[in-house]
Tab-separated table of C-alpha atoms in Angstrom:
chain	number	residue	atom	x	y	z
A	1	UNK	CA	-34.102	61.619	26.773
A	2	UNK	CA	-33.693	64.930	24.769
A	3	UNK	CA	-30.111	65.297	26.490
A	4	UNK	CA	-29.202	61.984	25.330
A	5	UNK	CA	-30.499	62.472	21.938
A	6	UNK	CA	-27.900	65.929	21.278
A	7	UNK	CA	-25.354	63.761	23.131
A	8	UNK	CA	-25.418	61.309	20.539
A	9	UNK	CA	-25.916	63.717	17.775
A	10	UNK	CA	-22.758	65.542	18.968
A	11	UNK	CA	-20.487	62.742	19.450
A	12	UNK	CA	-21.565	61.600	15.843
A	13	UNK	CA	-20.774	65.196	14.212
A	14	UNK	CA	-17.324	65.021	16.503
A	15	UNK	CA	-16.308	61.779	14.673
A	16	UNK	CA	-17.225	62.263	11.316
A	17	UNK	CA	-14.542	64.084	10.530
A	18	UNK	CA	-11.980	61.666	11.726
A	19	UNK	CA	-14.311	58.933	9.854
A	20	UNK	CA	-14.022	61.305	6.928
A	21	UNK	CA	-9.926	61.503	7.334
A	22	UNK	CA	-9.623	57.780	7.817
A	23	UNK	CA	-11.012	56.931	4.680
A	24	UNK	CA	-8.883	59.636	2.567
A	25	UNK	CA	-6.502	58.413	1.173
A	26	UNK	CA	-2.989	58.987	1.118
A	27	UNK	CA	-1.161	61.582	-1.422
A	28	UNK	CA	1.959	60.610	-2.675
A	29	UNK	CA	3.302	63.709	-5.439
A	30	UNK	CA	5.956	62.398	-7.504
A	31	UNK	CA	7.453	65.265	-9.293
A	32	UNK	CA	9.787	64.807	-12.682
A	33	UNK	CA	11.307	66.829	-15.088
A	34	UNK	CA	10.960	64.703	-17.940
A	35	UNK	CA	7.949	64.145	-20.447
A	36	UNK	CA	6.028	61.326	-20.195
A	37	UNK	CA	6.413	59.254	-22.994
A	38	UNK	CA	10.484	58.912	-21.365
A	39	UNK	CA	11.834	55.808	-19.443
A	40	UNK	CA	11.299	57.810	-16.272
A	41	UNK	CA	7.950	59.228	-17.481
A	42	UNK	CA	6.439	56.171	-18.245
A	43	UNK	CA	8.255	54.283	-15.303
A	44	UNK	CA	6.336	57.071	-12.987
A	45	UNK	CA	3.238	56.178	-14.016
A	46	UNK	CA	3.277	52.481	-13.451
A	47	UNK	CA	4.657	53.235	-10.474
A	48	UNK	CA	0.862	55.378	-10.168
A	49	UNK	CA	-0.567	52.550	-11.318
A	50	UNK	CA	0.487	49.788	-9.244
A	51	UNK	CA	0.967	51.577	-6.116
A	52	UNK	CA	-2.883	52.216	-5.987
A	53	UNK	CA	-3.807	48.839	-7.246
A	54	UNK	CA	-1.542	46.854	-4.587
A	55	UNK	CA	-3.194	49.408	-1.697
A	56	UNK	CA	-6.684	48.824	-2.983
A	57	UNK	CA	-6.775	52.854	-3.025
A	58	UNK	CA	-5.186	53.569	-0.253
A	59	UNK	CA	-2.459	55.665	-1.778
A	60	UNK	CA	-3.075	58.433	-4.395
A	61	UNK	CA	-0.376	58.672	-6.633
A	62	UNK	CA	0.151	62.559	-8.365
A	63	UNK	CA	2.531	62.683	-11.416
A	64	UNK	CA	3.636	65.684	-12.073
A	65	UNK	CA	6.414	64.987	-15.380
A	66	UNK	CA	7.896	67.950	-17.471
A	67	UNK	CA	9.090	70.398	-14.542
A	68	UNK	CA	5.147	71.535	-14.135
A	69	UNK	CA	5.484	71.460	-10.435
A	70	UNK	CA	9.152	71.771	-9.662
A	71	UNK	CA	11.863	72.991	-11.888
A	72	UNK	CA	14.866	70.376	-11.210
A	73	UNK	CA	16.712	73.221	-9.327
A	74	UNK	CA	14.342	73.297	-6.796
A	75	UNK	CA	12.669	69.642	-6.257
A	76	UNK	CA	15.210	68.604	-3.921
A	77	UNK	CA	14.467	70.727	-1.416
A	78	UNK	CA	10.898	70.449	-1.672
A	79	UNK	CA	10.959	67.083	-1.154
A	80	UNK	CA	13.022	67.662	2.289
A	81	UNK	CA	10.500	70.557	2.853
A	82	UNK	CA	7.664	68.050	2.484
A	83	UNK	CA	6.015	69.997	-0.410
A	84	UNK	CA	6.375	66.822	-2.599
A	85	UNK	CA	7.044	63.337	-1.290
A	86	UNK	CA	8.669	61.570	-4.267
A	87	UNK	CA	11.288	62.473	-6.979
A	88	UNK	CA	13.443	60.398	-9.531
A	89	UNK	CA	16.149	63.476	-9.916
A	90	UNK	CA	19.471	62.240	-12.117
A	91	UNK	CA	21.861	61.229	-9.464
A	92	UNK	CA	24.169	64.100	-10.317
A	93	UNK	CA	22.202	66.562	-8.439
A	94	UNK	CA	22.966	65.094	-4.782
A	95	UNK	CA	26.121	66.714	-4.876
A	96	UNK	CA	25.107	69.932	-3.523
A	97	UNK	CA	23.572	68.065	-0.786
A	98	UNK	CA	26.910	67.001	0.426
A	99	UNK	CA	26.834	63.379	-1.306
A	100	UNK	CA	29.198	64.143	-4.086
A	101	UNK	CA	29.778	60.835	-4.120
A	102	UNK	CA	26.624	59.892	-6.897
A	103	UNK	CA	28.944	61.910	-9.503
A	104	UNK	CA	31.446	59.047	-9.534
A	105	UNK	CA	29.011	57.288	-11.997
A	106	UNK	CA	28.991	60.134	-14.475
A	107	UNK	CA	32.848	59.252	-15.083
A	108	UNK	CA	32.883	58.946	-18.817
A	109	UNK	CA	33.280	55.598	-20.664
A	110	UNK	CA	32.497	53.605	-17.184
A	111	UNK	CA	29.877	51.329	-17.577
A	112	UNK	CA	30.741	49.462	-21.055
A	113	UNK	CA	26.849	48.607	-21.203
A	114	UNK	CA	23.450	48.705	-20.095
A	115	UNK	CA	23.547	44.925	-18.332
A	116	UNK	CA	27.153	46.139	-16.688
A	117	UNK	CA	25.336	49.292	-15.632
A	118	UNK	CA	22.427	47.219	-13.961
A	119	UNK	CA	24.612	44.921	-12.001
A	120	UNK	CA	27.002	47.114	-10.249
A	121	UNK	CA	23.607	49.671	-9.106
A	122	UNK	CA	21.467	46.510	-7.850
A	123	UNK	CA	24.936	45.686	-5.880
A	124	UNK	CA	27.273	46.789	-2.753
A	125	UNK	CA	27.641	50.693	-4.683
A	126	UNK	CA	24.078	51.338	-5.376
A	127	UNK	CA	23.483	50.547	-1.277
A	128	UNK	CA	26.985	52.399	-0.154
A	129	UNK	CA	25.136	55.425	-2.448
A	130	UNK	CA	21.955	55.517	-1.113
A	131	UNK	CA	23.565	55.207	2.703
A	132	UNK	CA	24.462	58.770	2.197
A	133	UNK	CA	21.446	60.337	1.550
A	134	UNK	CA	19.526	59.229	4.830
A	135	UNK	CA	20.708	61.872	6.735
A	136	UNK	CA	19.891	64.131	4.728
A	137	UNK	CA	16.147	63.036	5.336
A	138	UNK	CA	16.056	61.500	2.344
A	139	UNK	CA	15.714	57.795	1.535
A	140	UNK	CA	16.604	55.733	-1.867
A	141	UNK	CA	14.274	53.679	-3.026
A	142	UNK	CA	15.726	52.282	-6.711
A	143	UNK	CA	18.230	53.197	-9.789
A	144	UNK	CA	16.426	53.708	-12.654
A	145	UNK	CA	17.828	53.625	-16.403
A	146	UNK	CA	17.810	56.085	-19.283
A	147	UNK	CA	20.593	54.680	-21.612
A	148	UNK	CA	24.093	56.399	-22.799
A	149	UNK	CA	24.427	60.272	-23.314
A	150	UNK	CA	24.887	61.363	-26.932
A	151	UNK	CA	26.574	64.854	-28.036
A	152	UNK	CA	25.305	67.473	-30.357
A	153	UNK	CA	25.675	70.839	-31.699
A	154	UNK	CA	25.633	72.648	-34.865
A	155	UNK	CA	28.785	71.404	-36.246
A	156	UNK	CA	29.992	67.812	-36.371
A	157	UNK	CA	31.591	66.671	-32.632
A	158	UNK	CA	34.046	63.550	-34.361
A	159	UNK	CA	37.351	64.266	-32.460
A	160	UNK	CA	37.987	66.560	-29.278
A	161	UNK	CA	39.175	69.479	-31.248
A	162	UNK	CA	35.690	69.959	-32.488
A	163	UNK	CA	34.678	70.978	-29.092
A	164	UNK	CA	36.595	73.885	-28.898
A	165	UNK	CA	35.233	76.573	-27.724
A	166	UNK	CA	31.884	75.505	-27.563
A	167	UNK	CA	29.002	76.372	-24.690
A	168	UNK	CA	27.792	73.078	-23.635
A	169	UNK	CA	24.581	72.629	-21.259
A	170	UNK	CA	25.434	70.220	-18.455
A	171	UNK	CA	22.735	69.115	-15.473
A	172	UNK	CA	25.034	70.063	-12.896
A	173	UNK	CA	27.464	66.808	-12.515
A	174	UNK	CA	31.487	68.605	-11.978
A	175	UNK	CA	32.283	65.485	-13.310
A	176	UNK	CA	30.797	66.634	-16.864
A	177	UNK	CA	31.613	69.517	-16.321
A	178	UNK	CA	35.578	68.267	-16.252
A	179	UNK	CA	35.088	66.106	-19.111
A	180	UNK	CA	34.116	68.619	-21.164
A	181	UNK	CA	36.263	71.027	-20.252
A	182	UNK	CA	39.256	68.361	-20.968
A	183	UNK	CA	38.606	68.702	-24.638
A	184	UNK	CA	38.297	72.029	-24.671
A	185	UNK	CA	34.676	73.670	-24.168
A	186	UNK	CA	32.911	75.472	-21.476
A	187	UNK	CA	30.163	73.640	-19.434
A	188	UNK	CA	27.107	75.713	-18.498
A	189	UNK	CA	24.599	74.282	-15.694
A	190	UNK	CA	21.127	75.042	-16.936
A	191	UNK	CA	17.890	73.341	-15.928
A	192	UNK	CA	16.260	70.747	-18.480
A	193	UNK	CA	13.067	73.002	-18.677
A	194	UNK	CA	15.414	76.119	-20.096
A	195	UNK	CA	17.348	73.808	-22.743
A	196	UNK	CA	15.386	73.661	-25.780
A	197	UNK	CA	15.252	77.828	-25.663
A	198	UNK	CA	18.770	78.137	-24.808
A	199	UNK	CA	20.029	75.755	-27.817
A	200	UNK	CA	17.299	77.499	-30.176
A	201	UNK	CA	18.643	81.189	-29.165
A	202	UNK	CA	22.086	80.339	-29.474
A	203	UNK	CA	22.709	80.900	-25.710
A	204	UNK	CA	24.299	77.845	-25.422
A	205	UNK	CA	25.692	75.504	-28.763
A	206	UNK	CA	24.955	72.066	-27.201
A	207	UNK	CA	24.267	69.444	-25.014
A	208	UNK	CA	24.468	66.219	-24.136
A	209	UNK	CA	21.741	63.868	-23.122
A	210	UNK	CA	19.870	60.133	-24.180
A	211	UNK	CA	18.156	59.984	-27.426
A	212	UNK	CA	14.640	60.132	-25.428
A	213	UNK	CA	15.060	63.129	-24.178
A	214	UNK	CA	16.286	64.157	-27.586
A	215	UNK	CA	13.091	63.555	-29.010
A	216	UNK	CA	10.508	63.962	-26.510
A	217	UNK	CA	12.060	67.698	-25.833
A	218	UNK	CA	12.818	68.351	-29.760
A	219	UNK	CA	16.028	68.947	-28.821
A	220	UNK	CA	17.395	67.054	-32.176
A	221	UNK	CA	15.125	70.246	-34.307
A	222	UNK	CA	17.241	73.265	-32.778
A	223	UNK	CA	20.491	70.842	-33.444
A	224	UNK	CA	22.034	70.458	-36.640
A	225	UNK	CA	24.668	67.518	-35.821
A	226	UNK	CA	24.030	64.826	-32.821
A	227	UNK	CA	27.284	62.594	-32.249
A	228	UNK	CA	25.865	58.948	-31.080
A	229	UNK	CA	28.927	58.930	-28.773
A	230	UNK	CA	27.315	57.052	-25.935
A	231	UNK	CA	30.228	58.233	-23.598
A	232	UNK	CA	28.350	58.217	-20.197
A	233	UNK	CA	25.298	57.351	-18.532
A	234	UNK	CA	22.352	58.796	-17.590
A	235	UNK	CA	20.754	57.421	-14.592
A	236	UNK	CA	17.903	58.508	-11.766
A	237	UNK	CA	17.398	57.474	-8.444
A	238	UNK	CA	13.699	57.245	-7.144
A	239	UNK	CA	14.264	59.060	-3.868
A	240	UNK	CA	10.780	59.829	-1.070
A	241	UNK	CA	11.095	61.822	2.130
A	242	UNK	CA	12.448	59.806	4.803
A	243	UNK	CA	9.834	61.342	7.554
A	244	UNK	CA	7.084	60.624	4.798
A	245	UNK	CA	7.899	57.391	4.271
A	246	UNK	CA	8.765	56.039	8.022
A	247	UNK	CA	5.538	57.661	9.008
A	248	UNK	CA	3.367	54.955	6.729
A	249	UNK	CA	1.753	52.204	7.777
A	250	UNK	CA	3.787	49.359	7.409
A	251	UNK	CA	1.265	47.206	5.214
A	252	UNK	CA	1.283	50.322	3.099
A	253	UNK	CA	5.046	50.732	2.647
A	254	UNK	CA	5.416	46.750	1.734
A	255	UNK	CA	2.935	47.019	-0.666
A	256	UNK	CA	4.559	50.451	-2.204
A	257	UNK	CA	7.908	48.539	-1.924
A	258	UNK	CA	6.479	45.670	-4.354
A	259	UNK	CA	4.840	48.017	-6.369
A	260	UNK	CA	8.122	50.605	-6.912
A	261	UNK	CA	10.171	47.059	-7.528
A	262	UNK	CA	8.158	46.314	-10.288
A	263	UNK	CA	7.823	49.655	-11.946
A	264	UNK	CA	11.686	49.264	-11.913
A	265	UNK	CA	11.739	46.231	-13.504
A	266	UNK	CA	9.798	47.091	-15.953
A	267	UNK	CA	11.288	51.378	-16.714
A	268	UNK	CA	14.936	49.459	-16.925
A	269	UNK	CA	13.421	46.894	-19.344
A	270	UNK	CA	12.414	49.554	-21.658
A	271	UNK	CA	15.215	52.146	-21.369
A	272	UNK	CA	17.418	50.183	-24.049
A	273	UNK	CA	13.921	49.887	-26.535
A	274	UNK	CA	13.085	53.501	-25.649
A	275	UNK	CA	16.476	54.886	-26.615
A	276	UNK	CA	16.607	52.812	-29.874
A	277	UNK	CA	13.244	53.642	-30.895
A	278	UNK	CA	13.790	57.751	-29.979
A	279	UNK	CA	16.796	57.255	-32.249
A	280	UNK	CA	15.378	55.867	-35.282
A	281	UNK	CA	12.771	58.891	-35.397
A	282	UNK	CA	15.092	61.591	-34.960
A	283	UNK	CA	17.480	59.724	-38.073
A	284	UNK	CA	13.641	59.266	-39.642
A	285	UNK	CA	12.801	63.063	-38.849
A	286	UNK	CA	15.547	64.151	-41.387
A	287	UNK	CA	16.246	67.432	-39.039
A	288	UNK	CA	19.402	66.673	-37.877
A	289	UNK	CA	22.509	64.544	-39.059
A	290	UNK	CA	23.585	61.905	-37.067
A	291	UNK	CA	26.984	60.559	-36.793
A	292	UNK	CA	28.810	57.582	-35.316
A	293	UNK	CA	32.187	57.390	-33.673
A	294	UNK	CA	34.755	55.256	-35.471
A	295	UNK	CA	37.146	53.132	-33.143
A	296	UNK	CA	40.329	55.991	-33.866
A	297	UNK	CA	37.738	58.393	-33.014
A	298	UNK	CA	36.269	56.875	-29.698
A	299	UNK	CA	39.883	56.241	-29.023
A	300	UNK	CA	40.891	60.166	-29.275
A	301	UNK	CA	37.582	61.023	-27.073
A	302	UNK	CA	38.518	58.319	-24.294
A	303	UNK	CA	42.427	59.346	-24.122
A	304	UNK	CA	40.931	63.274	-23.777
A	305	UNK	CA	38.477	62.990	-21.371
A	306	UNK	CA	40.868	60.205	-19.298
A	307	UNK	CA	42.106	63.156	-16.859
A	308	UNK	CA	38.479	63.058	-15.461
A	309	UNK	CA	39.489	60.392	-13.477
A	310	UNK	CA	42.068	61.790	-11.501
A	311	UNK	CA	40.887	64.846	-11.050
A	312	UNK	CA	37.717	62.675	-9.562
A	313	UNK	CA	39.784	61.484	-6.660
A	314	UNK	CA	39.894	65.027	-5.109
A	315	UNK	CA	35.964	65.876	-5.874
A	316	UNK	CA	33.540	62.544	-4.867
A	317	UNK	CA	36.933	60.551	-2.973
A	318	UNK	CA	38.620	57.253	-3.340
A	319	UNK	CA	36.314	55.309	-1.384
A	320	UNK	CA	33.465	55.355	-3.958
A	321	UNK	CA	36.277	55.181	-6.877
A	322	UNK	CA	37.726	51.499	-5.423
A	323	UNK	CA	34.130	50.423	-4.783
A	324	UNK	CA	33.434	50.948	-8.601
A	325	UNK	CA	37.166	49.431	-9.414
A	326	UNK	CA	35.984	46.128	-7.520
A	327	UNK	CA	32.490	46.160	-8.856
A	328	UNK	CA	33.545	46.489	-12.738
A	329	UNK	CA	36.933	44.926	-12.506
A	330	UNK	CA	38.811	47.908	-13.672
A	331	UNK	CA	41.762	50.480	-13.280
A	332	UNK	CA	40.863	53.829	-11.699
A	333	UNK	CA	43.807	55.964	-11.832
């Protein structure tokens, strides 16, 4: 009797733990770069939020916004790594995992608006995109928005000339990095984390970027002239570890699936309101002067930056280029 007693003692101590494990639930770190009052900050946390309501629990979401776990020069490969499971990096940094590809829609002056934007990413491109990352152990998930780039520095940027010269911070995209080399500056790839102290130091003279991430990194106080010039877009793609995400539960992943749809809908549905709003309180702010691009001077910026696109052929290939041609019903080269 005493034998069966420890017997049953033992085999309880022997399963608690895998009781213990089975009732954990499971971690999902989604690492950004952004602040979280940003379409992609505040997109990240509904995710958070609806992820654990539509798995009762089951899945922890961890935000981590503002580079405070991964700087954006390393995230990528953490998430291959396994060290984080969930990123939404700005779809210029796949190049340097061989999908050069994603730059195509940094080509400036491409999408004419945010509704032209949406369409051709919920269509045959955004899926032809995403096809390249999977071996890479990586899968797409959704596009997310963040609105038209603007341009600053601290002199007015009206016509190309004013670039001259200038050290501008790019992400990373060659494709900005031609553009703004065809009128006449000199890109510098710099992480979003070191930007603020670079523009307030003087080791670089400008940027470009949305007006969100104008405001929410103070960007607009260490910048004495922002051009609303709205001359290319900004967008993310919400990518998770392949390995990660094959290995869930497949009640779990449909219910993840519903909840990252939704906290798409809803980050693209306030990228356009976000962007305005960011704008008015930089202009309200007084700390900057902002200026607007007349049609002659649009014109001049469009007609300088137009070698981009055939100097694109050679770096992300024609394939992509047509596929974009069909999609938005225009010339290429």
């Amino acid at each position: 009797m005493r034998r069966l007693i420890l017997a049953s003692i033992a085999t309880i101590v022997l399963m608690a733990p895998a009781t213990v494990l089975a009732q954990s639930p499971i971690i999902i770190k989604f690492s950004h770069v952004v602040a979280n009052d940003t379409p992609k900050g505040k997109g990240a946390l509904k995710f958070k939020e609806l992820a654990e309501k539509y798995t009762d629990g089951k899945v922890k979401v961890e935000v981590y916004p503002n580079s405070s776990l991964y700087k954006d020069k390393e995230e990528i490969e953490a998430l291959q790594l396994g060290s984080v499971q969930m990123l939404a990096p700005s779809t210029a940094k796949f190049a340097p995992l061989g999908a050069k590809e994603f730059e195509a829609l940094d080509l400036p002056w491409l999408f004419k608006d945010e509704a032209t934007y949406a369409k051709t990413m919920k269509g045959p491109v955004g899926k032809w995109l995403f096809q390249k990352l999977e071996s890479k152990g990586i899968t797409g998930l959704a596009y997310w928005d963040n609105g038209f780039h603007m341009t600053s520095a601290n002199r007015p940027l009206l016509m190309p000339a004013d670039f001259q010269g200038l050290k501008i911070r790019i992400s990373g995209s060659k494709i900005a990095d031609r553009y703004f080399r065809d009128v006449g500056s000199i890109p510098q790839i710099m992480a979003f984390s070191e930007v603020y102290q670079a523009l307030q130091t003087g080791v670089v003279d400008g940027c470009e970027n949305t007006p969100s991430n104008y405001l929410t990194q103070k960007f607009y106080e260490v910048q004495k002239d922002i051009t609303v010039s709205y001359h290319a877009h900004l967008q993310y793609a919400v990518i998770v570890n392949s390995k990660f995400w094959n290995g869930l539960p497949a009640d779990i992943r449909k219910q993840l699936d519903k909840a990252m749809d939704e906290a798409t809908d809803y980050t693209n549905s306030i990228a356009v309101k976000e962007n305005e709003d960011a704008l008015a309180e930089i202009k309200k702010s007084g700390k900057t002067t902002l200026h607007y691009l007349t049609d002659d001077q649009r014109k001049a910026w469009e007609v300088a930056m137009r070698p981009t696109y055939t100097w694109a052929k050679g770096r992300v290939g024609q394939e992509v280029l047509d596929l974009l041609a069909k999609e938005l019903d225009i010339k290429m080269n």
